[in-house]
Tab-separated table of C-alpha atoms in Angstrom:
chain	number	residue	atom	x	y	z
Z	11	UNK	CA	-1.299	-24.491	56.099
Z	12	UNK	CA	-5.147	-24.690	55.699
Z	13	UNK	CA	-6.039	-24.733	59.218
Z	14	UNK	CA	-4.473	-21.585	60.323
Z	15	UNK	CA	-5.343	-20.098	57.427
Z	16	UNK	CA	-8.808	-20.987	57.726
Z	17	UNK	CA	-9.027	-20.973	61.546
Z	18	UNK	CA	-6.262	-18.666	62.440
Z	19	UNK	CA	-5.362	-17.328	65.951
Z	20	UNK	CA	-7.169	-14.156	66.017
Z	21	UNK	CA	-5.617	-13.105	69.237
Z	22	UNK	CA	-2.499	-12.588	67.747
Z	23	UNK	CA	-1.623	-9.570	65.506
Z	24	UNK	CA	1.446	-11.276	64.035
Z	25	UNK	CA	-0.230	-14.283	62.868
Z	26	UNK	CA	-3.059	-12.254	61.890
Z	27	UNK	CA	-0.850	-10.202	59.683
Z	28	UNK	CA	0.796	-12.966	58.354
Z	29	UNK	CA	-2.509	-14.648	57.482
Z	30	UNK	CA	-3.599	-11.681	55.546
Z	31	UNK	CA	-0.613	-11.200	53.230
Z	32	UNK	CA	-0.768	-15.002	52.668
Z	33	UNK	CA	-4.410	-14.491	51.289
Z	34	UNK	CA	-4.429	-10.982	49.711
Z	35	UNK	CA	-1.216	-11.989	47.431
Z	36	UNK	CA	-3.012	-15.517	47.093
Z	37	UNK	CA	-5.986	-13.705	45.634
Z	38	UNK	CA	-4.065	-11.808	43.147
Z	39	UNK	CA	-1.713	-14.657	41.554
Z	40	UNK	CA	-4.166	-17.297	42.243
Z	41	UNK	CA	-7.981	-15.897	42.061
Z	42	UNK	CA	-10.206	-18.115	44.389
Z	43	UNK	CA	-7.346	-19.744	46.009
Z	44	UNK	CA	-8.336	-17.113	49.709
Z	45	UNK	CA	-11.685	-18.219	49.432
Z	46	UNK	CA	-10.725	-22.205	48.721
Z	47	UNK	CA	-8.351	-21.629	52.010
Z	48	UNK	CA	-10.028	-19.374	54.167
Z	49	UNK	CA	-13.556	-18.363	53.141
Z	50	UNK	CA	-16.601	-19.657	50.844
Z	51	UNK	CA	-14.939	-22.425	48.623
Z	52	UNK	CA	-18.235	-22.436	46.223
Z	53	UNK	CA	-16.800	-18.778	45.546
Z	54	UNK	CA	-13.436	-19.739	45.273
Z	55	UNK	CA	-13.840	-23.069	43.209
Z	56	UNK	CA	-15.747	-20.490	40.943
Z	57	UNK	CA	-12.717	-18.236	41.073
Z	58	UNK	CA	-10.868	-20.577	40.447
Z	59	UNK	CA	-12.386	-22.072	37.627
Z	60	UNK	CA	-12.255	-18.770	35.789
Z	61	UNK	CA	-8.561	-18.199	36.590
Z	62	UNK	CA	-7.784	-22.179	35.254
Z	63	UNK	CA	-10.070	-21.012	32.051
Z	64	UNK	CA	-7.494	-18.309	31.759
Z	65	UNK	CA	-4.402	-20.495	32.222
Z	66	UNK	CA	-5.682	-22.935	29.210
Z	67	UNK	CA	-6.940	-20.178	26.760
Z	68	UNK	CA	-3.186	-18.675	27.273
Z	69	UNK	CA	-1.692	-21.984	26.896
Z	70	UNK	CA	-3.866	-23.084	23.426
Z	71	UNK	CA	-3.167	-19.774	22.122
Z	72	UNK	CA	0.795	-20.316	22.669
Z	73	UNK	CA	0.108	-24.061	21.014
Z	74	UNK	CA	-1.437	-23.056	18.085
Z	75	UNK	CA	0.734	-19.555	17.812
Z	76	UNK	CA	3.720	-22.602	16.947
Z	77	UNK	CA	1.607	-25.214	15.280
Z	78	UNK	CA	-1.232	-23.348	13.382
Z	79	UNK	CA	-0.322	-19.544	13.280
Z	80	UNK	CA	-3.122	-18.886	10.296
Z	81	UNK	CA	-5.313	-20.538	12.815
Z	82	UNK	CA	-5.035	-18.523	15.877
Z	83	UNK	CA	-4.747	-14.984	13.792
Z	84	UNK	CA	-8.453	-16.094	12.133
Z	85	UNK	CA	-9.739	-16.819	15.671
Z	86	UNK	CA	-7.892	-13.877	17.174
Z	87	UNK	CA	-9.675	-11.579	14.360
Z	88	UNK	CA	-13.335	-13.398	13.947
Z	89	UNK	CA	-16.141	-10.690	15.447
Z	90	UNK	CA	-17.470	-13.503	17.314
Z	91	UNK	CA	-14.199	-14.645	18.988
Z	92	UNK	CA	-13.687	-11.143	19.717
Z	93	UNK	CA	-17.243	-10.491	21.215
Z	94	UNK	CA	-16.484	-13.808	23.134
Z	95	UNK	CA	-13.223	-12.884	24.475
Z	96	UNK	CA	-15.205	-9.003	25.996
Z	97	UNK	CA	-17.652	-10.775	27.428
Z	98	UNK	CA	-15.322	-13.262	28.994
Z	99	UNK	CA	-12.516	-10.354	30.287
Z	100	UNK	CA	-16.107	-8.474	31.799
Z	101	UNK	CA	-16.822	-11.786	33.596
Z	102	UNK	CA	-13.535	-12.285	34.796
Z	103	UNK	CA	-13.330	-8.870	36.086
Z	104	UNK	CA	-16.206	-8.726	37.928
Z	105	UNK	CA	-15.711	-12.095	39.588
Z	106	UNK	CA	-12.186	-10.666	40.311
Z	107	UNK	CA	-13.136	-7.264	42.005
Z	108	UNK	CA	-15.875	-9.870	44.273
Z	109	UNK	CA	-12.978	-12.548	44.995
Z	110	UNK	CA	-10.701	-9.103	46.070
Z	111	UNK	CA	-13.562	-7.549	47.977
Z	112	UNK	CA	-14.023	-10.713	50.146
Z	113	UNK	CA	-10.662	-11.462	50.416
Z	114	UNK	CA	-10.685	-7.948	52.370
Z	115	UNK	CA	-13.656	-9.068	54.560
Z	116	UNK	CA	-11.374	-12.522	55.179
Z	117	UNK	CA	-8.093	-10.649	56.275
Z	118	UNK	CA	-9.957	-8.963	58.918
Z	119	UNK	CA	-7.641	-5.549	58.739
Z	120	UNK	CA	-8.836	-4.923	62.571
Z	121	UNK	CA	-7.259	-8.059	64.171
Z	122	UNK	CA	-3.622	-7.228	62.430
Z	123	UNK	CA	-0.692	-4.806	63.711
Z	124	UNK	CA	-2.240	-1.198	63.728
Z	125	UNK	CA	0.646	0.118	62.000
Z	126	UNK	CA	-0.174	-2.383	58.896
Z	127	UNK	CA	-3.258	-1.794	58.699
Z	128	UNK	CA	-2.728	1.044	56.456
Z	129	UNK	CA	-0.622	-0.584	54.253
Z	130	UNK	CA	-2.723	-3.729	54.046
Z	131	UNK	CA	-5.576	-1.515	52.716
Z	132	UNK	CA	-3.613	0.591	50.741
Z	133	UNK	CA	-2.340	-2.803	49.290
Z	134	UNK	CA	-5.726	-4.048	48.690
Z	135	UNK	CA	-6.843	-0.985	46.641
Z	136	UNK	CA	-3.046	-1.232	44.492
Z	137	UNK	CA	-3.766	-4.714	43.356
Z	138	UNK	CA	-7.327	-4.410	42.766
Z	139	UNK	CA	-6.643	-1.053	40.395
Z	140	UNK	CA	-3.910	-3.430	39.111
Z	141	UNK	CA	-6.482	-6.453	38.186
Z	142	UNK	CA	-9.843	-5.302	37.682
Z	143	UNK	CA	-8.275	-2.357	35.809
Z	144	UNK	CA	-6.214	-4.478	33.166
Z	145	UNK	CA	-9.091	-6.700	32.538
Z	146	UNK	CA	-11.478	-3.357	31.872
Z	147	UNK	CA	-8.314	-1.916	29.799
Z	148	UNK	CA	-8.180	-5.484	27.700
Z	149	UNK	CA	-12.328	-5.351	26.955
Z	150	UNK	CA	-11.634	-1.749	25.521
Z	151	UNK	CA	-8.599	-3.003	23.553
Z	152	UNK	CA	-10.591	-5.664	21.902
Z	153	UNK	CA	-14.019	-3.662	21.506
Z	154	UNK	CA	-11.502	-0.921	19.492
Z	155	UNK	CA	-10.107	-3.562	17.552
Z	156	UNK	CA	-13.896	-5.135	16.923
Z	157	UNK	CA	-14.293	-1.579	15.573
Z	158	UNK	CA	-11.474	-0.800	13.960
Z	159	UNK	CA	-11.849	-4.046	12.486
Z	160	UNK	CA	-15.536	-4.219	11.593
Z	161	UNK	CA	-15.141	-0.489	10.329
Z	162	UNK	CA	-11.834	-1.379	7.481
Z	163	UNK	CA	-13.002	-5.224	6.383
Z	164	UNK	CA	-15.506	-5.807	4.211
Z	165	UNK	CA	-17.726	-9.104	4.914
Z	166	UNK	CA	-17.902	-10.203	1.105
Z	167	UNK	CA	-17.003	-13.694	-0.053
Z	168	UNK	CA	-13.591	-15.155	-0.071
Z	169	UNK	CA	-12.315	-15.866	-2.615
Z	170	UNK	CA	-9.660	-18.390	-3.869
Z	171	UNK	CA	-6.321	-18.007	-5.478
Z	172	UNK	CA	-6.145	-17.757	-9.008
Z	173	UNK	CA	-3.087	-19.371	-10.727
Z	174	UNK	CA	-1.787	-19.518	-7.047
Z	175	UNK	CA	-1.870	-16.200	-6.423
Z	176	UNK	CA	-3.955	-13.175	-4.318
Z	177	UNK	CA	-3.959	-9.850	-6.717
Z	178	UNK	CA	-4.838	-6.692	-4.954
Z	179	UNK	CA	-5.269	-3.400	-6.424
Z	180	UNK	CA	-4.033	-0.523	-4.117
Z	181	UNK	CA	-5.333	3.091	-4.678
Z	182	UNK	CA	-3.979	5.865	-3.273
Z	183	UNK	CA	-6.941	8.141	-3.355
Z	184	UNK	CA	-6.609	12.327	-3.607
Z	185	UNK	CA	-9.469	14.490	-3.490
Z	186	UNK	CA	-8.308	18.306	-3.732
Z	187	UNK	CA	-9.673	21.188	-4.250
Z	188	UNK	CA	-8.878	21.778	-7.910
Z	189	UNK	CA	-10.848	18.598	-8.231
Z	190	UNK	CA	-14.343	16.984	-9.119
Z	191	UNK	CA	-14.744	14.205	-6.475
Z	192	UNK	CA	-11.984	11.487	-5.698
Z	193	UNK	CA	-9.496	10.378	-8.252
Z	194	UNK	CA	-6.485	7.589	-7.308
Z	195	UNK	CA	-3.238	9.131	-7.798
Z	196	UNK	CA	-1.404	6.173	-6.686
Z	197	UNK	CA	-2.259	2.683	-8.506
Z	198	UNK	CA	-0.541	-0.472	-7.830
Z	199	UNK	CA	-1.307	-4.129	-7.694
Z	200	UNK	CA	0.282	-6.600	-5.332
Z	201	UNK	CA	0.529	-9.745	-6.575
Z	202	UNK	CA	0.902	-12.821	-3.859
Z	203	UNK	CA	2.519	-16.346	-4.197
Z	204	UNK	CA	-0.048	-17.541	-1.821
Z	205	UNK	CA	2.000	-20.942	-1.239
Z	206	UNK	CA	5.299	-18.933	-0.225
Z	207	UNK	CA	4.605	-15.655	0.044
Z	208	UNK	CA	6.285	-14.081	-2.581
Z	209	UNK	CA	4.971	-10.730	-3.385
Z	210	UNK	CA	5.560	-8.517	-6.449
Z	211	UNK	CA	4.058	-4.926	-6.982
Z	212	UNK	CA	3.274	-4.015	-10.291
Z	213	UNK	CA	3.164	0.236	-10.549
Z	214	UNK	CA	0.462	1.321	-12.597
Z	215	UNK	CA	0.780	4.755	-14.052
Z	216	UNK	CA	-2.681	7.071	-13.594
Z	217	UNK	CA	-1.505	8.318	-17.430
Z	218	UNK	CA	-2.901	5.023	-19.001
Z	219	UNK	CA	-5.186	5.802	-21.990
Z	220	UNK	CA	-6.934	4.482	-24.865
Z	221	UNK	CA	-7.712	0.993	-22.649
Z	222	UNK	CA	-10.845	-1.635	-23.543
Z	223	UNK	CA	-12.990	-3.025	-20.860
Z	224	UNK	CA	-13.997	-7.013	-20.623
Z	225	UNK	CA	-17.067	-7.714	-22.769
Z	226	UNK	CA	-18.862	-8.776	-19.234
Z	227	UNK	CA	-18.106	-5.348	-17.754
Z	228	UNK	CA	-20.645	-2.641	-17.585
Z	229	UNK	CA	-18.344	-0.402	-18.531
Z	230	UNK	CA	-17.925	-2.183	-21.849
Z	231	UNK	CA	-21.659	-1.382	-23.008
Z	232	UNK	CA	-20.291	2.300	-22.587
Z	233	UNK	CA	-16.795	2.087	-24.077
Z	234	UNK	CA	-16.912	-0.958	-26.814
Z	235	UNK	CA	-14.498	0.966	-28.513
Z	236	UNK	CA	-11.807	1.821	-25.942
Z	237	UNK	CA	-11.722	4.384	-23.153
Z	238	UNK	CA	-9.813	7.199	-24.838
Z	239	UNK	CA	-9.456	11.074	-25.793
Z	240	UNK	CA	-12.551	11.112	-27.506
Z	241	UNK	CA	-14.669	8.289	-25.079
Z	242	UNK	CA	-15.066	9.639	-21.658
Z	243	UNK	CA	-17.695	11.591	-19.679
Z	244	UNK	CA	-15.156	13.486	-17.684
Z	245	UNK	CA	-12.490	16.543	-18.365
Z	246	UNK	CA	-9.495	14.466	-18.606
Z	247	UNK	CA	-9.538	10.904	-20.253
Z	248	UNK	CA	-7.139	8.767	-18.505
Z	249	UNK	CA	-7.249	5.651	-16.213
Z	250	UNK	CA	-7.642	7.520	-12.955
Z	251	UNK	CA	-10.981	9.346	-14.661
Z	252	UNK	CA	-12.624	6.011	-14.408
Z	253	UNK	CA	-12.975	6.588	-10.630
Z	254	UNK	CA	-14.612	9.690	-10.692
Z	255	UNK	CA	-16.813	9.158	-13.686
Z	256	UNK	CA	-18.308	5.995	-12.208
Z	257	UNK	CA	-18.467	7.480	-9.049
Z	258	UNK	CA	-20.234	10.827	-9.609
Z	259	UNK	CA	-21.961	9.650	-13.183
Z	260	UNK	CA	-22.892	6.064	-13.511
Z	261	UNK	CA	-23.196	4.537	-10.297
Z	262	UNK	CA	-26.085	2.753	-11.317
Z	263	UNK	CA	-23.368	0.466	-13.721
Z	264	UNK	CA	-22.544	-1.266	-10.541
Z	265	UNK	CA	-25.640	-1.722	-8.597
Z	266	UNK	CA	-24.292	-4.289	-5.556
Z	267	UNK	CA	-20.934	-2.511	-5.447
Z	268	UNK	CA	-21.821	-1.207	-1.920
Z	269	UNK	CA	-23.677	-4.195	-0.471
Z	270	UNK	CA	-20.533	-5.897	-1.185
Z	271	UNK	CA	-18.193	-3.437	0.714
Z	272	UNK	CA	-16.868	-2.018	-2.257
Z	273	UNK	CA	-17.900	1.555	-4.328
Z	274	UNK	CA	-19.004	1.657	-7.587
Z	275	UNK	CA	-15.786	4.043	-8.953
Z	276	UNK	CA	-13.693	1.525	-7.213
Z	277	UNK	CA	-15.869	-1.855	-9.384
Z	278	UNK	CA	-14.709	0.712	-12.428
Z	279	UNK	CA	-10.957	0.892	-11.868
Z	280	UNK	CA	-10.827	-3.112	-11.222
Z	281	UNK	CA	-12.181	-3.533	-14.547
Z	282	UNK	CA	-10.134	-1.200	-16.083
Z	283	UNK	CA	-6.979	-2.048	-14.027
Z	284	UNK	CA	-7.765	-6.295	-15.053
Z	285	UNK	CA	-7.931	-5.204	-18.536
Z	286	UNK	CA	-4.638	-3.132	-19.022
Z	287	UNK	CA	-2.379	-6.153	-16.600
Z	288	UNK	CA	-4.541	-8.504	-18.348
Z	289	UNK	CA	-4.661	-9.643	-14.595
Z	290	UNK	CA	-7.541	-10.841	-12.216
Z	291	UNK	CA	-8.221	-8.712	-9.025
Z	292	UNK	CA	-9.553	-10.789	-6.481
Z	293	UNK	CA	-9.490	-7.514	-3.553
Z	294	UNK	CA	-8.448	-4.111	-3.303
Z	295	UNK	CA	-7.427	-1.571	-0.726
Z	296	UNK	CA	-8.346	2.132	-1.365
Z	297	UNK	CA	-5.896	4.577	1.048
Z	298	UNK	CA	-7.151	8.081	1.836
Z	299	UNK	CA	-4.062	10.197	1.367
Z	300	UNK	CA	-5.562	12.882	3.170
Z	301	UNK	CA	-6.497	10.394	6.020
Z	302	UNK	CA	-2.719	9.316	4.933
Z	303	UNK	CA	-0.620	12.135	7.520
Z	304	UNK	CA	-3.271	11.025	10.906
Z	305	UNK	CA	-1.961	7.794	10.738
Z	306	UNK	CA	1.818	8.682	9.986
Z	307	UNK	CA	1.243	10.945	13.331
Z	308	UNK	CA	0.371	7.988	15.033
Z	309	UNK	CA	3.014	5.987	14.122
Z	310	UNK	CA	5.421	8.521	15.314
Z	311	UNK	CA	6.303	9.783	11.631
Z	312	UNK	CA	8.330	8.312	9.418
Z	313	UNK	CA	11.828	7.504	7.543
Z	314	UNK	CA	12.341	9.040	4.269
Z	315	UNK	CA	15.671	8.804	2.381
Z	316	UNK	CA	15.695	11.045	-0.669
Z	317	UNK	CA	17.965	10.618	-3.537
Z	318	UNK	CA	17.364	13.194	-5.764
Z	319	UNK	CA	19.977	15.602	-7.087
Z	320	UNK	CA	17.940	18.474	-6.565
Z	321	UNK	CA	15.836	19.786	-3.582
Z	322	UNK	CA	12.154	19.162	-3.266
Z	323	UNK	CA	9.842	21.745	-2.779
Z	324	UNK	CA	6.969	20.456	-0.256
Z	325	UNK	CA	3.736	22.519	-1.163
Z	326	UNK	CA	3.925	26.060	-3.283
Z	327	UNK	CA	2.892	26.437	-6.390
Z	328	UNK	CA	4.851	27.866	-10.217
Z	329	UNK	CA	4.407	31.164	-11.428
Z	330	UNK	CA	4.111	32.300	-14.605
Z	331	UNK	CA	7.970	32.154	-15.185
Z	332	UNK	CA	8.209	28.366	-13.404
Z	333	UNK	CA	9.538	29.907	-10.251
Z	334	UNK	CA	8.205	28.242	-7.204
Z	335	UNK	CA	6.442	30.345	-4.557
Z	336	UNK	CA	4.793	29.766	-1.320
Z	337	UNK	CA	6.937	26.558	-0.400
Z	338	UNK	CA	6.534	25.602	3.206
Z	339	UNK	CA	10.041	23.252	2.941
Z	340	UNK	CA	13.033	22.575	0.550
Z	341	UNK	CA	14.166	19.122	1.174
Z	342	UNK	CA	17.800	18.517	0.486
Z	343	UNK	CA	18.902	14.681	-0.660
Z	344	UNK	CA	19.730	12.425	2.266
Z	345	UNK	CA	17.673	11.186	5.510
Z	346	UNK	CA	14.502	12.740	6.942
Z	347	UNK	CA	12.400	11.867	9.313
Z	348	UNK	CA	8.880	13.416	8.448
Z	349	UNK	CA	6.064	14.206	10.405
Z	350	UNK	CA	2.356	13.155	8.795
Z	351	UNK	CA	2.022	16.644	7.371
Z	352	UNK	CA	5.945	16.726	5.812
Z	353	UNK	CA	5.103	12.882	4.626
Z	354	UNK	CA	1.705	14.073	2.507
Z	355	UNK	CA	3.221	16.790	0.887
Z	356	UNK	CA	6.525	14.873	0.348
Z	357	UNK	CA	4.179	12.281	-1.981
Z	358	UNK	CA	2.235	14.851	-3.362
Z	359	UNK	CA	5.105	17.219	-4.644
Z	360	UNK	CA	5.170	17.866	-8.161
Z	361	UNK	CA	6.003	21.430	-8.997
Z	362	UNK	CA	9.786	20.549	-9.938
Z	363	UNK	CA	9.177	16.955	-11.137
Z	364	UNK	CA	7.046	15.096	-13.201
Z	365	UNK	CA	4.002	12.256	-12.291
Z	366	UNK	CA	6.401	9.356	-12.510
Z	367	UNK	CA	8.977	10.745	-9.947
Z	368	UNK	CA	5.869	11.346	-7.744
Z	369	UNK	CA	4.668	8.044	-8.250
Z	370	UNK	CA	8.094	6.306	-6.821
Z	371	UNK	CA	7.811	8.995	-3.748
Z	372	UNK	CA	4.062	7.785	-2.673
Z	373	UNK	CA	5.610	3.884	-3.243
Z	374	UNK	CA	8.470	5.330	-0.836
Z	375	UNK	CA	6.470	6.501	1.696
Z	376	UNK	CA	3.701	3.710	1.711
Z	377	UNK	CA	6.710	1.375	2.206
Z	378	UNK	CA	8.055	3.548	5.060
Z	379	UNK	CA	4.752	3.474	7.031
Z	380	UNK	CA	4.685	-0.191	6.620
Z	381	UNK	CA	8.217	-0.318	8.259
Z	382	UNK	CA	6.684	1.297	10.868
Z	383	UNK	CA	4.223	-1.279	11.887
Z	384	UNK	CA	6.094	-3.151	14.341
Z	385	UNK	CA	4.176	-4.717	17.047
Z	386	UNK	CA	5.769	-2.769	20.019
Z	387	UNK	CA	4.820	0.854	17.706
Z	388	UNK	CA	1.872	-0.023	17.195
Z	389	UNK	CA	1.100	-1.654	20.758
Z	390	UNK	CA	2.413	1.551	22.411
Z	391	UNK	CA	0.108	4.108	19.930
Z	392	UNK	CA	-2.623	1.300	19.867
Z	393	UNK	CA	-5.598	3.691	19.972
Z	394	UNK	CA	-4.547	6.513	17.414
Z	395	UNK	CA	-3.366	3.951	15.537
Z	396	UNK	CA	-6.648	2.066	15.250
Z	397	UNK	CA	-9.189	5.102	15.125
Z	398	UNK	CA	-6.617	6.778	12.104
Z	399	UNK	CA	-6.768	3.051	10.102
Z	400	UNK	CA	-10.200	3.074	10.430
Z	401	UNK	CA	-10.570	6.693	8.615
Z	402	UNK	CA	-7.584	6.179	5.967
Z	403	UNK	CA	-8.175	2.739	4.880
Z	404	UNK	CA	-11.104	0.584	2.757
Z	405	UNK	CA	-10.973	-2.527	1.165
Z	406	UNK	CA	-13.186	-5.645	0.755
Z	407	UNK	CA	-10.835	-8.600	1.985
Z	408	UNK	CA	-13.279	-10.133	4.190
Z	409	UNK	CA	-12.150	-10.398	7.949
Z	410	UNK	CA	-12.724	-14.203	7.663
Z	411	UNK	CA	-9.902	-14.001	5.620
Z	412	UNK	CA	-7.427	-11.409	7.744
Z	413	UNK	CA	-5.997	-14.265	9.960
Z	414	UNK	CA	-4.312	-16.008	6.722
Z	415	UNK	CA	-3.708	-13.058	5.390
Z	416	UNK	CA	-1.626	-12.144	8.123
Z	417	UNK	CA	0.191	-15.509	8.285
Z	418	UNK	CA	0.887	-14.924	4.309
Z	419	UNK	CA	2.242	-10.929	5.145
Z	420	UNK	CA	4.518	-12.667	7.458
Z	421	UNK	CA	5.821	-14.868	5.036
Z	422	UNK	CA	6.359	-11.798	2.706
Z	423	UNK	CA	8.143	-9.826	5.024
Z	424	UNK	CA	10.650	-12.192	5.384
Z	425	UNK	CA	11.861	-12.287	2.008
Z	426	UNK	CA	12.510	-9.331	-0.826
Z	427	UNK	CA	9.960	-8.140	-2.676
Z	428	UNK	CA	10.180	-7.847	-6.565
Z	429	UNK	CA	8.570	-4.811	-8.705
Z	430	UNK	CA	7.467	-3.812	-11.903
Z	431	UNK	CA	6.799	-0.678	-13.129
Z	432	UNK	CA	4.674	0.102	-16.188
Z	433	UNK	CA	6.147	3.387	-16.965
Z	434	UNK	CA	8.540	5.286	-19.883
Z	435	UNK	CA	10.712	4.482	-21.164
Z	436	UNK	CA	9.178	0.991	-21.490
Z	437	UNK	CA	5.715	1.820	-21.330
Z	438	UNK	CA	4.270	4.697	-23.120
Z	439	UNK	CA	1.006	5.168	-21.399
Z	440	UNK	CA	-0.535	7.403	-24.194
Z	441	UNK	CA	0.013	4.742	-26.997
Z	442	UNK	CA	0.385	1.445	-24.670
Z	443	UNK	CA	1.329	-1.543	-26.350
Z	444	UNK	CA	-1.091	-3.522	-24.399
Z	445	UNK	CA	0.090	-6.891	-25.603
Z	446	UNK	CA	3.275	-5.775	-24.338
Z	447	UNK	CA	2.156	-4.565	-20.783
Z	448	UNK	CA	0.366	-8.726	-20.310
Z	449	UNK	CA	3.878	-10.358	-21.225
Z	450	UNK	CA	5.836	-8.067	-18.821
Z	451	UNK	CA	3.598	-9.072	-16.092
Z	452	UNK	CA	3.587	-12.385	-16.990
Z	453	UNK	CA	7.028	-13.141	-16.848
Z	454	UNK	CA	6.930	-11.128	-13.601
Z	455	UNK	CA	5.067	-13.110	-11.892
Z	456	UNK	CA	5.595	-16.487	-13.715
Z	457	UNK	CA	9.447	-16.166	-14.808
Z	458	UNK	CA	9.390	-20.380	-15.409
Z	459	UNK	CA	6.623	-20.570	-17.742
Z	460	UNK	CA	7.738	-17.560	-19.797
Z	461	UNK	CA	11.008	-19.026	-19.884
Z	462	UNK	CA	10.010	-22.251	-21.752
């Protein structure tokens, strides 16, 4: 087959013709392999070599995708691998448009049958779209993941498990207008068997008062005696305050807070959050809820059962006899499927119910947007996806450490997840019995030892 390929029979059209479907469709499974048959074989072998480069990458990532999962998610999201892999889908597509180009000048499109001439060129500029396009569409892929990436993880130490597990504080952050600065609404702390897997969220209520802070926290020198009615430097003295005083008034109590991807509001509410679970916090994530309804949209909404026995005003306000006015939407109890801007104002409601119930309705719909991220979703919205993450999320989990924690999320998902809520009737947040709150959480997360 190499002879006529190589020295064909240019007198005839049909053989011609032949020839040059043999080597443009040879080009495009097998890059190189026209130029090994029929052209410059330094060009091809180099063609080649890149396309065999391909072939083995693919086939170590399937290998270690079975035998070391955590291992191929940290490779797949190091920066460097990443910056690797753009610089390697560049190469490949320029060496693939110059293998395609020649391949053209090898067919010789003026010795074939008129009529397929056409088509032969048409062909030519089909499959060339086809590869140098998805190799310039993968390089933007993985330069928007870099971003996205680089942009949400923090590159601060990683740190170990304590007592086998990964505790991270979650933060639902609101900043209306009523408001002075940012102050988390939502406060939860996932706590992670990191052997198995086993997760269980621990709902913190934003009413929490009257709270110490660890001798060896800054916030300590300010509060010895408790962060309470009278001890605060903000209107309203509760747990959420801490945020927003630290944030706005003493920034200077956490000097390194930023260097280390982190804020110095956020440093406050991990000391205050550690002292009331009597809990370490190795990481948190802090969610924009106004960010919050972008990435919903992205995701293509999402699916909201409500079980309440009344309906739920989204948005409006009470007047002066309690009525509601100005309500964009009365939800009825049953299933919903809610757009980003439905979704926000579907956590945010309050007017007919109190903080708790609006607590358990931002849990709801941070656990429907999680449903949400399947890989085809968020594969088939990749882009919105990735530039709304990038604007609703923060935390400081280093991206060294993403790849395992991926591998651990997996494990989660695959098994229920227990919860804990610290909120009336058991908890009184007002007058917490604090000694109380630590064995709860305890025996949460370590039913065995509590049990002895």
């Amino acid at each position: 087959m190499t002879l006529p390929l190589r020295h064909p029979d240019v007198r005839s059209s049909a053989v011609m013709t032949r020839r040059a479907w043999w080597l443009l469709v040879g080009n495009f499974l097998v890059p190189g392999s026209a130029q090994v048959l029929a052209g410059n074989r330094r060009l091809g072998r180099l063609g080649l070599g890149f396309t065999l480069g391909l072939w083995v990458a693919l086939l170590v990532a399937v290998v270690l995708y079975f035998v070391f999962p955590t291992g191929l998610y940290t490779l797949a999201t190091f920066d460097l691998s990443m910056l690797v892999l753009q610089a390697a889908l560049v190469a490949y597509g320029v060496v693939w448009l110059v293998l395609t180009l020649d391949t053209l000048r090898l067919i010789r499109v003026v010795r074939v049958r008129p009529r397929m001439r056409a088509v032969l060129a048409f062909a030519t500029i089909a499959l060339l779209a086809v590869s140098v396009g998805s190799t310039a569409y993968g390089t933007y892929l993985v330069g928007v993941t870099r971003g996205t990436l680089s942009s949400i993880f923090g590159g601060g130490a990683m740190e170990a498990p304590i007592d086998g597990r990964y505790n991270i504080m979650l933060l639902g952050g609101d900043a209306g207008e009523d408001r002075e600065g940012l102050r988390p609404d939502s406060i939860s702390v996932v706590s992670i068997d990191a052997s198995t897997g086993a997760a269980t969220i621990i709902g913190v209520t934003r009413e929490f008062r009257d709270f110490t802070f660890a001798e060896d926290s800054p916030m300590h020198e300010l509060y010895p005696d408790g962060y309470n009615y009278d001890h605060c430097n903000v209107s309203v003295c509760k747990l959420n305050s801490v945020y927003t005083e630290v944030e706005l008034k003493s920034p200077e109590l956490y000097p390194d807070a930023v260097a280390e991807g982190s804020e110095p509001g956020i440093e406050g509410m991990r000391d205050a959050v550690e002292s009331i679970l009597g809990l370490p916090i190795q990481y948190f994530a802090l969610i924009d809820m106004e960010g919050f309804a972008q990435l919903i949209d992205a995701l293509g909404g999402v699916d909201i059962s409500y079980d309440g026995t009344e309906p739920l005003p989204l948005g409006g306000l009470l007047d002066s006899d309690g009525v509601p006015y100005g309500v964009n939407q009365w939800i009825e109890p049953g299933d919903w499927h809610f757009n980003g801007e439905q979704a926000l104002a579907y956590a945010r409601s309050r007017i007919t119910s109190d903080d708790y119930a609006r607590m358990q309705r931002q849990r709801q719909v941070q656990e429907a947007l999680v449903r949400q991220f399947e890989p085809a979703n968020v594969l088939s919205k990749f882009q919105d996806v990735a530039e709304a993450g990038s604007q609703v999320i923060k935390t400081d989990v280093p991206q060294g450490m993403l790849g395992y924690f991926v591998q651990l999320g997996l494990k989660t998902k695959s098994q229920p997840i227990a919860s804990l809520e610290l909120t009336p009737p058991a908890i009184d947040p007002e007058e917490p019995d604090y000694d109380l709150v630590h064995s709860m959480v305890q025996e949460a997360l370590f039913p065995d030892d509590s049990g002895q």
